[in-house]
Amino acid sequence: MENNPFIQKMLGYGEQGWELALSWLTSPAAWSQFALLVAAFGLAWLLSRRLNKMLRALLTPAEESQGIITTARRFVLRFLPLMLPLLAYVFTAVGEQVVRSLFDSGAVIAFGKRVFLFLAARILVQRIITDPFLKLLGKFILIPIAALYALGLLDTATVALTEFQVGIGNIRFSLMALVRGLIAGSLLFWLGRWSNDQSAAMIGNQKELRPATRQLAVKAVEIMIFGAAFLLLMNIMGISLGSLAVLGGAIGVGLGFGLQKIASNFISGVILLLEGQATVGDFVELDGGEAGTIVKMTARAIILETYDGRWIVVPNEDFIVTRVVNYSDQGSANRYEAEFSVSYDTDINTVPAIVEAAVQAHPDVLLEPYPADCELRGFGDSGIDFSVEFWVNGIDDGRHKYTSDVLFRIWNALKDNGIQIPYPHRVIEFKGEMPK
């Protein structure tokens, strides 16, 4: 264990740190630098208190205030906690120049300057950043880097990571490139996600565009943003795009075998967005029995919401290769029927006018393309069968109970006019002697 090179290296760093601390404690120049650090921090503390009060009074908007200027003022207010460590850093940097000119040494005050920068990074992560992903990056990446910089070990760690090489096939890169790529990739794809959300919200507000066109524009912007982020990440990591030819060939083979369904669904999704035959908000029914309102269209599938609140994920390919019934078609009218019967004692010639007038009085029943139409359908066992056809905008679902409302109106209209709705009954004849 004692012969472990890593442990020996760490022990060497510990001894150097101990010797450096002893030299600082016994050096007049070091004590003068400690005094300057304390003075710089004290001056920064006094100045930041006054500036904080002044800036808060100047920048704090009224509670009911809205707008871009108000948002910018609130954004700047969030960064006021950084004032103390940054002012201390600036005053310490000025003091460092003075000390180096007097003693030709400034190691202690330089260390203090780096510590103030570390405190600024810590405050930024703990008190200012609110996004969970950025807070996670700050906690596990920014603060450790700031700590290494404060201790003067950042260059040593950078050299060690640069010398450690990693190879995958004909692609070789250093561990430092991997770390740099991890940091840059995290930031780039967070920025890409944020940009995509903003652009999707902006495109979604363009109501003059068809819903399918808006969806297609959102997908196109998403592909461009994340494609650019990927290319930029490859450049940051120092990986040549030509080196990805083998990987691209492997992906092509994968698409030909295991990923062909994913590719098919992606292309089907693009076709659906271009044609616009089904879009968000439409109520559709597939041959397989799946039925519901389209609530989301993704690159791989379309999500339907049923009447009972369940979500059904349907692959895009199913909308291309099977028969799909669209009941909404972006707001077109739909026809429904309500069946009923009347007694054989009824003068059936009066029934159509009574029922049509009652149904047409419903506020959602349309006159176009056709008004309510009552038709005789047949002579049943218990009564004479009728059906009334009516048109409405929308679908008959849990929110819009068109058929139920129409049947209520038919019942009330027939009752008001003394027309009976029959119930099933049978006449039994006995031949011969009655059974006892």
Short mmCIF file of C-alpha atoms in Angstrom, two decimals:
data_model
loop_
_atom_site.label_atom_id
_atom_site.label_comp_id
_atom_site.label_asym_id
_atom_site.label_seq_id
_atom_site.Cartn_x
_atom_site.Cartn_y
_atom_site.Cartn_z
CA MET A 1 0.00 0.00 0.00
CA GLU A 2 2.82 2.37 0.85
CA ASN A 3 4.46 1.68 -2.54
CA ASN A 4 1.35 2.80 -4.44
CA PRO A 5 2.46 5.63 -6.78
CA PHE A 6 -0.78 7.55 -6.33
CA ILE A 7 -0.51 7.48 -2.53
CA GLN A 8 3.17 8.48 -2.72
CA LYS A 9 2.22 11.39 -4.98
CA MET A 10 -0.52 12.55 -2.60
CA LEU A 11 1.86 12.34 0.35
CA GLY A 12 4.36 14.43 -1.62
CA TYR A 13 1.70 17.09 -2.22
CA GLY A 14 0.86 17.01 1.48
CA GLU A 15 4.48 17.56 2.49
CA GLN A 16 4.83 20.43 0.03
CA GLY A 17 1.66 22.02 1.41
CA TRP A 18 2.91 21.68 5.00
CA GLU A 19 6.28 23.23 4.12
CA LEU A 20 4.53 26.05 2.29
CA ALA A 21 2.26 26.74 5.28
CA LEU A 22 5.26 26.87 7.65
CA SER A 23 7.10 29.25 5.33
CA TRP A 24 4.04 31.52 5.24
CA LEU A 25 3.72 31.54 9.04
CA THR A 26 7.34 32.61 9.52
CA SER A 27 7.56 35.15 6.69
CA PRO A 28 6.94 38.91 7.25
CA ALA A 29 5.93 39.23 3.61
CA ALA A 30 3.34 36.51 4.12
CA TRP A 31 1.90 38.28 7.18
CA SER A 32 1.65 41.52 5.25
CA GLN A 33 -0.26 39.67 2.54
CA PHE A 34 -2.60 38.17 5.16
CA ALA A 35 -3.22 41.71 6.42
CA LEU A 36 -4.01 42.90 2.91
CA LEU A 37 -6.42 40.00 2.44
CA VAL A 38 -8.27 40.94 5.63
CA ALA A 39 -8.32 44.59 4.60
CA ALA A 40 -9.57 43.76 1.10
CA PHE A 41 -12.35 41.54 2.51
CA GLY A 42 -13.35 44.21 5.07
CA LEU A 43 -13.47 46.93 2.44
CA ALA A 44 -15.46 44.68 0.11
CA TRP A 45 -17.90 43.86 2.93
CA LEU A 46 -18.53 47.55 3.76
CA LEU A 47 -18.86 48.57 0.12
CA SER A 48 -21.12 45.61 -0.82
CA ARG A 49 -23.53 46.43 2.05
CA ARG A 50 -24.00 49.97 0.80
CA LEU A 51 -24.19 48.99 -2.87
CA ASN A 52 -26.65 46.19 -2.08
CA LYS A 53 -29.07 48.58 -0.37
CA MET A 54 -28.75 51.13 -3.13
CA LEU A 55 -29.14 48.64 -5.99
CA ARG A 56 -32.07 46.84 -4.37
CA ALA A 57 -33.91 50.12 -3.91
CA LEU A 58 -33.12 51.07 -7.51
CA LEU A 59 -33.83 47.75 -9.24
CA THR A 60 -36.69 46.24 -7.23
CA PRO A 61 -39.85 46.64 -9.39
CA ALA A 62 -43.42 46.93 -8.17
CA GLU A 63 -45.14 43.60 -7.52
CA GLU A 64 -47.74 44.14 -10.23
CA SER A 65 -45.18 45.37 -12.77
CA GLN A 66 -44.65 43.27 -15.91
CA GLY A 67 -42.60 43.50 -19.11
CA ILE A 68 -39.11 42.96 -20.45
CA ILE A 69 -37.51 45.73 -18.35
CA THR A 70 -39.07 44.33 -15.16
CA THR A 71 -37.85 40.83 -16.01
CA ALA A 72 -34.32 42.15 -16.64
CA ARG A 73 -34.30 44.03 -13.32
CA ARG A 74 -35.39 40.95 -11.40
CA PHE A 75 -32.73 38.91 -13.22
CA VAL A 76 -29.97 41.36 -12.18
CA LEU A 77 -31.21 41.34 -8.56
CA ARG A 78 -30.58 37.60 -8.36
CA PHE A 79 -26.82 38.20 -8.82
CA LEU A 80 -26.36 40.69 -5.98
CA PRO A 81 -25.07 37.98 -3.56
CA LEU A 82 -21.98 37.72 -5.82
CA MET A 83 -20.99 41.30 -5.05
CA LEU A 84 -19.06 40.56 -1.84
CA PRO A 85 -16.69 37.82 -3.14
CA LEU A 86 -16.19 39.60 -6.50
CA LEU A 87 -15.34 42.93 -4.84
CA ALA A 88 -12.97 41.10 -2.50
CA TYR A 89 -11.38 39.44 -5.55
CA VAL A 90 -10.90 42.82 -7.29
CA PHE A 91 -9.42 44.51 -4.19
CA THR A 92 -7.17 41.51 -3.60
CA ALA A 93 -5.94 41.64 -7.21
CA VAL A 94 -5.00 45.30 -6.70
CA GLY A 95 -3.24 44.40 -3.44
CA GLU A 96 -1.38 41.59 -5.17
CA GLN A 97 0.22 44.05 -7.59
CA VAL A 98 1.33 46.24 -4.68
CA VAL A 99 2.79 43.31 -2.71
CA ARG A 100 4.66 41.91 -5.71
CA SER A 101 6.22 45.32 -6.35
CA LEU A 102 7.35 45.61 -2.70
CA PHE A 103 8.36 42.04 -1.78
CA ASP A 104 8.69 40.37 -5.19
CA SER A 105 6.34 37.71 -3.75
CA GLY A 106 2.57 37.33 -3.72
CA ALA A 107 1.80 33.64 -3.19
CA VAL A 108 -0.38 34.19 -0.11
CA ILE A 109 -2.48 36.97 -1.58
CA ALA A 110 -2.77 35.07 -4.88
CA PHE A 111 -4.10 32.10 -2.90
CA GLY A 112 -6.60 34.38 -1.17
CA LYS A 113 -7.71 35.77 -4.52
CA ARG A 114 -8.42 32.25 -5.78
CA VAL A 115 -10.34 31.45 -2.58
CA PHE A 116 -12.60 34.47 -3.16
CA LEU A 117 -13.26 33.19 -6.67
CA PHE A 118 -14.14 29.77 -5.22
CA LEU A 119 -16.59 31.44 -2.81
CA ALA A 120 -18.19 33.26 -5.75
CA ALA A 121 -18.65 29.95 -7.60
CA ARG A 122 -20.18 28.37 -4.48
CA ILE A 123 -22.64 31.25 -4.02
CA LEU A 124 -23.54 31.09 -7.71
CA VAL A 125 -24.46 27.40 -7.47
CA GLN A 126 -26.17 27.44 -4.09
CA ARG A 127 -28.08 30.73 -4.14
CA ILE A 128 -28.46 31.97 -7.71
CA ILE A 129 -28.86 29.06 -10.12
CA THR A 130 -32.39 27.63 -9.91
CA ASP A 131 -32.47 25.24 -12.86
CA PRO A 132 -32.05 21.68 -11.43
CA PHE A 133 -29.79 20.52 -14.26
CA LEU A 134 -27.50 23.57 -14.10
CA LYS A 135 -27.39 23.30 -10.31
CA LEU A 136 -26.27 19.68 -10.67
CA LEU A 137 -23.54 20.68 -13.13
CA GLY A 138 -22.39 23.44 -10.81
CA LYS A 139 -22.30 21.15 -7.79
CA PHE A 140 -20.28 18.36 -9.40
CA ILE A 141 -18.27 20.26 -12.04
CA LEU A 142 -17.94 24.01 -11.39
CA ILE A 143 -17.29 23.83 -7.63
CA PRO A 144 -14.66 21.02 -7.89
CA ILE A 145 -12.87 22.95 -10.68
CA ALA A 146 -12.94 26.14 -8.59
CA ALA A 147 -11.60 24.19 -5.59
CA LEU A 148 -8.71 22.76 -7.65
CA TYR A 149 -7.96 26.26 -8.97
CA ALA A 150 -8.00 27.70 -5.43
CA LEU A 151 -5.53 25.05 -4.26
CA GLY A 152 -3.29 25.58 -7.29
CA LEU A 153 -3.80 22.02 -8.54
CA LEU A 154 -5.86 22.76 -11.65
CA ASP A 155 -2.85 22.81 -14.01
CA THR A 156 -1.53 19.56 -12.56
CA ALA A 157 -4.91 17.87 -12.96
CA THR A 158 -5.22 19.20 -16.52
CA VAL A 159 -1.82 17.82 -17.53
CA ALA A 160 -2.58 14.42 -16.00
CA LEU A 161 -5.92 14.18 -17.80
CA THR A 162 -4.37 15.32 -21.08
CA GLU A 163 -1.65 12.64 -20.93
CA PHE A 164 -4.17 9.84 -20.32
CA GLN A 165 -5.26 8.65 -23.78
CA VAL A 166 -8.44 6.70 -24.58
CA GLY A 167 -8.97 4.80 -27.84
CA ILE A 168 -12.13 3.44 -29.49
CA GLY A 169 -11.31 1.78 -32.79
CA ASN A 170 -9.43 4.31 -34.91
CA ILE A 171 -10.62 7.22 -32.76
CA ARG A 172 -8.23 8.34 -30.02
CA PHE A 173 -8.71 11.19 -27.58
CA SER A 174 -7.42 12.21 -24.18
CA LEU A 175 -9.33 11.91 -20.93
CA MET A 176 -9.19 15.71 -20.75
CA ALA A 177 -11.02 15.88 -24.09
CA LEU A 178 -13.64 13.52 -22.66
CA VAL A 179 -14.09 15.69 -19.56
CA ARG A 180 -14.17 18.83 -21.68
CA GLY A 181 -16.70 17.18 -23.98
CA LEU A 182 -18.84 16.11 -21.02
CA ILE A 183 -18.91 19.66 -19.66
CA ALA A 184 -19.45 21.31 -23.03
CA GLY A 185 -21.99 18.68 -24.08
CA SER A 186 -24.03 19.15 -20.93
CA LEU A 187 -24.09 22.91 -21.40
CA LEU A 188 -24.74 22.71 -25.13
CA PHE A 189 -27.63 20.28 -24.87
CA TRP A 190 -29.14 22.19 -21.95
CA LEU A 191 -28.91 25.32 -24.06
CA GLY A 192 -30.37 23.37 -26.97
CA ARG A 193 -33.29 22.18 -24.86
CA TRP A 194 -33.92 25.72 -23.60
CA SER A 195 -33.71 27.15 -27.13
CA ASN A 196 -36.01 24.43 -28.42
CA ASP A 197 -38.60 25.17 -25.72
CA GLN A 198 -38.47 28.90 -26.52
CA SER A 199 -38.75 28.36 -30.27
CA ALA A 200 -41.58 25.83 -29.81
CA ALA A 201 -43.50 28.33 -27.68
CA MET A 202 -42.93 31.08 -30.26
CA ILE A 203 -44.04 28.86 -33.16
CA GLY A 204 -47.03 27.63 -31.16
CA ASN A 205 -48.24 31.23 -30.81
CA GLN A 206 -48.41 31.66 -34.60
CA LYS A 207 -52.11 30.86 -34.83
CA GLU A 208 -52.28 31.81 -38.52
CA LEU A 209 -50.31 28.63 -39.34
CA ARG A 210 -52.06 25.27 -39.62
CA PRO A 211 -51.49 23.00 -36.60
CA ALA A 212 -49.63 20.47 -38.76
CA THR A 213 -47.37 23.21 -40.13
CA ARG A 214 -46.59 24.39 -36.60
CA GLN A 215 -45.73 20.85 -35.53
CA LEU A 216 -43.47 20.37 -38.57
CA ALA A 217 -41.72 23.69 -37.91
CA VAL A 218 -41.14 22.72 -34.26
CA LYS A 219 -39.60 19.38 -35.30
CA ALA A 220 -37.41 21.03 -37.96
CA VAL A 221 -36.09 23.60 -35.47
CA GLU A 222 -35.46 20.84 -32.91
CA ILE A 223 -33.43 18.79 -35.41
CA MET A 224 -31.38 21.86 -36.46
CA ILE A 225 -30.66 22.94 -32.87
CA PHE A 226 -29.52 19.54 -31.62
CA GLY A 227 -27.69 18.78 -34.89
CA ALA A 228 -25.69 21.99 -34.54
CA ALA A 229 -25.04 21.20 -30.86
CA PHE A 230 -23.69 17.74 -31.81
CA LEU A 231 -21.37 19.12 -34.50
CA LEU A 232 -20.08 21.83 -32.16
CA LEU A 233 -19.48 19.21 -29.45
CA MET A 234 -17.44 17.05 -31.85
CA ASN A 235 -15.33 20.11 -32.67
CA ILE A 236 -14.78 20.94 -28.98
CA MET A 237 -13.72 17.36 -28.22
CA GLY A 238 -11.30 17.44 -31.14
CA ILE A 239 -12.90 14.46 -32.89
CA SER A 240 -12.73 14.61 -36.68
CA LEU A 241 -16.05 13.99 -38.39
CA GLY A 242 -14.17 11.84 -40.90
CA SER A 243 -13.32 9.46 -38.05
CA LEU A 244 -17.03 8.87 -37.54
CA ALA A 245 -17.36 7.16 -40.93
CA VAL A 246 -17.02 3.69 -39.39
CA LEU A 247 -19.54 4.58 -36.70
CA GLY A 248 -21.89 5.92 -39.38
CA GLY A 249 -21.57 2.64 -41.28
CA ALA A 250 -22.44 0.71 -38.12
CA ILE A 251 -25.47 2.91 -37.60
CA GLY A 252 -26.52 2.29 -41.20
CA VAL A 253 -26.33 -1.48 -40.65
CA GLY A 254 -28.33 -1.05 -37.45
CA LEU A 255 -30.99 0.90 -39.33
CA GLY A 256 -31.18 -1.90 -41.87
CA PHE A 257 -31.87 -4.47 -39.17
CA GLY A 258 -32.81 -3.55 -35.62
CA LEU A 259 -33.66 0.13 -36.09
CA GLN A 260 -35.76 -0.09 -39.25
CA LYS A 261 -38.99 0.31 -37.29
CA ILE A 262 -37.68 3.45 -35.60
CA ALA A 263 -36.63 4.88 -38.98
CA SER A 264 -40.01 3.95 -40.47
CA ASN A 265 -41.89 5.63 -37.64
CA PHE A 266 -39.75 8.75 -37.92
CA ILE A 267 -40.34 9.08 -41.67
CA SER A 268 -44.05 8.35 -41.16
CA GLY A 269 -44.20 11.16 -38.60
CA VAL A 270 -42.70 13.60 -41.12
CA ILE A 271 -45.25 12.50 -43.77
CA LEU A 272 -48.12 12.99 -41.32
CA LEU A 273 -46.93 16.49 -40.46
CA LEU A 274 -46.53 17.39 -44.15
CA GLU A 275 -49.95 16.07 -45.17
CA GLY A 276 -51.76 17.44 -42.13
CA GLN A 277 -54.48 14.75 -42.27
CA ALA A 278 -54.23 14.25 -38.51
CA THR A 279 -53.03 16.83 -36.03
CA VAL A 280 -53.15 17.67 -32.35
CA GLY A 281 -56.75 18.05 -31.16
CA ASP A 282 -58.30 15.66 -33.70
CA PHE A 283 -60.38 12.70 -32.55
CA VAL A 284 -59.35 9.60 -34.52
CA GLU A 285 -60.14 5.90 -34.60
CA LEU A 286 -57.82 3.24 -36.04
CA ASP A 287 -58.61 -0.15 -37.52
CA GLY A 288 -57.10 -1.78 -34.46
CA GLY A 289 -59.79 -0.22 -32.27
CA GLU A 290 -57.64 2.54 -30.74
CA ALA A 291 -59.64 5.74 -30.47
CA GLY A 292 -59.01 9.05 -28.76
CA THR A 293 -57.99 12.68 -29.10
CA ILE A 294 -54.46 13.39 -30.38
CA VAL A 295 -52.67 15.20 -27.54
CA LYS A 296 -49.08 14.94 -28.76
CA MET A 297 -47.16 14.05 -31.92
CA THR A 298 -43.58 12.90 -31.37
CA ALA A 299 -40.85 11.72 -33.72
CA ARG A 300 -41.75 8.08 -33.05
CA ALA A 301 -45.41 7.94 -32.11
CA ILE A 302 -48.71 9.75 -31.71
CA ILE A 303 -50.30 9.88 -28.25
CA LEU A 304 -54.08 9.52 -28.00
CA GLU A 305 -56.13 10.40 -24.93
CA THR A 306 -59.26 8.30 -24.47
CA TYR A 307 -62.57 9.39 -22.90
CA ASP A 308 -61.54 7.86 -19.59
CA GLY A 309 -58.26 9.81 -19.43
CA ARG A 310 -55.91 7.01 -20.50
CA TRP A 311 -53.08 7.66 -22.96
CA ILE A 312 -52.47 5.32 -25.90
CA VAL A 313 -49.10 5.46 -27.67
CA VAL A 314 -49.62 4.58 -31.35
CA PRO A 315 -46.59 4.27 -33.68
CA ASN A 316 -46.62 6.77 -36.53
CA GLU A 317 -46.42 3.94 -39.05
CA ASP A 318 -49.91 2.73 -38.05
CA PHE A 319 -51.37 6.05 -39.25
CA ILE A 320 -49.81 5.45 -42.69
CA VAL A 321 -50.41 1.74 -43.36
CA THR A 322 -53.88 1.30 -41.77
CA ARG A 323 -57.27 2.94 -42.18
CA VAL A 324 -57.77 5.93 -39.88
CA VAL A 325 -61.13 7.61 -39.27
CA ASN A 326 -60.76 11.28 -38.34
CA TYR A 327 -63.91 12.57 -36.65
CA SER A 328 -62.57 16.07 -36.14
CA ASP A 329 -60.74 16.98 -39.35
CA GLN A 330 -59.78 20.36 -37.90
CA GLY A 331 -63.29 21.48 -36.91
CA SER A 332 -65.53 20.07 -39.68
CA ALA A 333 -69.12 19.13 -38.79
CA ASN A 334 -70.14 15.58 -37.90
CA ARG A 335 -73.48 13.83 -38.35
CA TYR A 336 -75.13 11.80 -35.60
CA GLU A 337 -78.35 9.84 -35.31
CA ALA A 338 -80.76 9.41 -32.44
CA GLU A 339 -83.23 6.50 -32.71
CA PHE A 340 -86.65 6.32 -31.02
CA SER A 341 -90.03 4.62 -31.40
CA VAL A 342 -93.68 5.69 -31.10
CA SER A 343 -96.85 3.76 -30.41
CA TYR A 344 -98.89 2.22 -33.23
CA ASP A 345 -101.78 4.41 -32.12
CA THR A 346 -99.85 7.55 -33.21
CA ASP A 347 -100.55 9.57 -36.34
CA ILE A 348 -97.02 9.15 -37.67
CA ASN A 349 -97.43 11.98 -40.20
CA THR A 350 -97.12 14.52 -37.35
CA VAL A 351 -94.01 13.00 -35.80
CA PRO A 352 -91.24 14.36 -38.16
CA ALA A 353 -92.24 18.02 -37.77
CA ILE A 354 -92.50 17.76 -33.96
CA VAL A 355 -89.16 16.02 -33.55
CA GLU A 356 -87.26 18.13 -36.11
CA ALA A 357 -88.39 21.35 -34.43
CA ALA A 358 -87.36 20.07 -30.99
CA VAL A 359 -83.92 18.88 -32.18
CA GLN A 360 -83.20 21.98 -34.24
CA ALA A 361 -83.80 24.12 -31.13
CA HIS A 362 -80.67 22.62 -29.56
CA PRO A 363 -78.02 25.40 -29.56
CA ASP A 364 -75.29 23.15 -31.01
CA VAL A 365 -77.34 21.57 -33.83
CA LEU A 366 -76.45 23.14 -37.20
CA LEU A 367 -78.55 24.20 -40.15
CA GLU A 368 -75.63 23.56 -42.52
CA PRO A 369 -74.77 21.32 -44.25
CA TYR A 370 -78.26 19.92 -43.45
CA PRO A 371 -80.87 20.71 -40.79
CA ALA A 372 -82.29 18.05 -38.46
CA ASP A 373 -84.02 15.33 -40.46
CA CYS A 374 -86.47 12.81 -38.95
CA GLU A 375 -86.93 9.61 -41.00
CA LEU A 376 -89.20 6.58 -40.71
CA ARG A 377 -87.04 3.49 -40.38
CA GLY A 378 -89.45 0.60 -39.98
CA PHE A 379 -92.29 -1.10 -38.14
CA GLY A 380 -91.01 -2.84 -35.06
CA ASP A 381 -92.50 -5.46 -32.77
CA SER A 382 -93.60 -2.93 -30.16
CA GLY A 383 -93.77 0.36 -32.05
CA ILE A 384 -92.95 2.36 -35.17
CA ASP A 385 -89.21 3.08 -35.44
CA PHE A 386 -87.87 6.54 -36.32
CA SER A 387 -84.40 8.10 -36.45
CA VAL A 388 -83.43 11.77 -36.47
CA GLU A 389 -80.19 12.85 -38.12
CA PHE A 390 -78.48 16.04 -36.97
CA TRP A 391 -75.16 17.83 -37.56
CA VAL A 392 -72.89 19.41 -34.93
CA ASN A 393 -69.40 20.89 -34.82
CA GLY A 394 -67.27 18.51 -32.77
CA ILE A 395 -67.66 14.97 -31.53
CA ASP A 396 -70.11 13.31 -29.18
CA ASP A 397 -67.94 12.47 -26.19
CA GLY A 398 -67.92 12.88 -22.44
CA ARG A 399 -67.82 16.66 -22.68
CA HIS A 400 -70.36 17.04 -25.51
CA LYS A 401 -73.37 14.79 -24.92
CA TYR A 402 -75.16 15.72 -28.13
CA THR A 403 -77.06 12.45 -28.61
CA SER A 404 -78.16 12.37 -24.96
CA ASP A 405 -79.39 15.98 -25.13
CA VAL A 406 -81.29 15.29 -28.36
CA LEU A 407 -82.99 12.20 -26.88
CA PHE A 408 -84.10 14.27 -23.89
CA ARG A 409 -85.63 16.84 -26.24
CA ILE A 410 -87.38 14.11 -28.27
CA TRP A 411 -88.86 12.59 -25.10
CA ASN A 412 -90.17 15.96 -23.85
CA ALA A 413 -91.55 16.96 -27.29
CA LEU A 414 -93.40 13.67 -27.74
CA LYS A 415 -94.78 13.80 -24.20
CA ASP A 416 -95.99 17.41 -24.68
CA ASN A 417 -97.88 16.33 -27.80
CA GLY A 418 -99.48 13.27 -26.20
CA ILE A 419 -97.47 10.77 -28.20
CA GLN A 420 -96.56 7.60 -26.36
CA ILE A 421 -93.21 5.87 -26.58
CA PRO A 422 -93.99 2.14 -26.46
CA TYR A 423 -92.39 -0.46 -24.28
CA PRO A 424 -92.02 -4.13 -25.30
CA HIS A 425 -95.10 -6.32 -24.76
CA ARG A 426 -96.28 -9.63 -26.15
CA VAL A 427 -99.71 -11.16 -26.88
CA ILE A 428 -99.91 -14.83 -26.01
CA GLU A 429 -102.65 -17.01 -27.60
CA PHE A 430 -103.63 -20.41 -26.26
CA LYS A 431 -105.24 -22.94 -28.57
CA GLY A 432 -107.43 -25.47 -27.00
CA GLU A 433 -108.31 -25.72 -23.38
CA MET A 434 -106.76 -23.22 -20.90
CA PRO A 435 -104.14 -24.79 -18.70
CA LYS A 436 -105.12 -25.13 -15.04
#
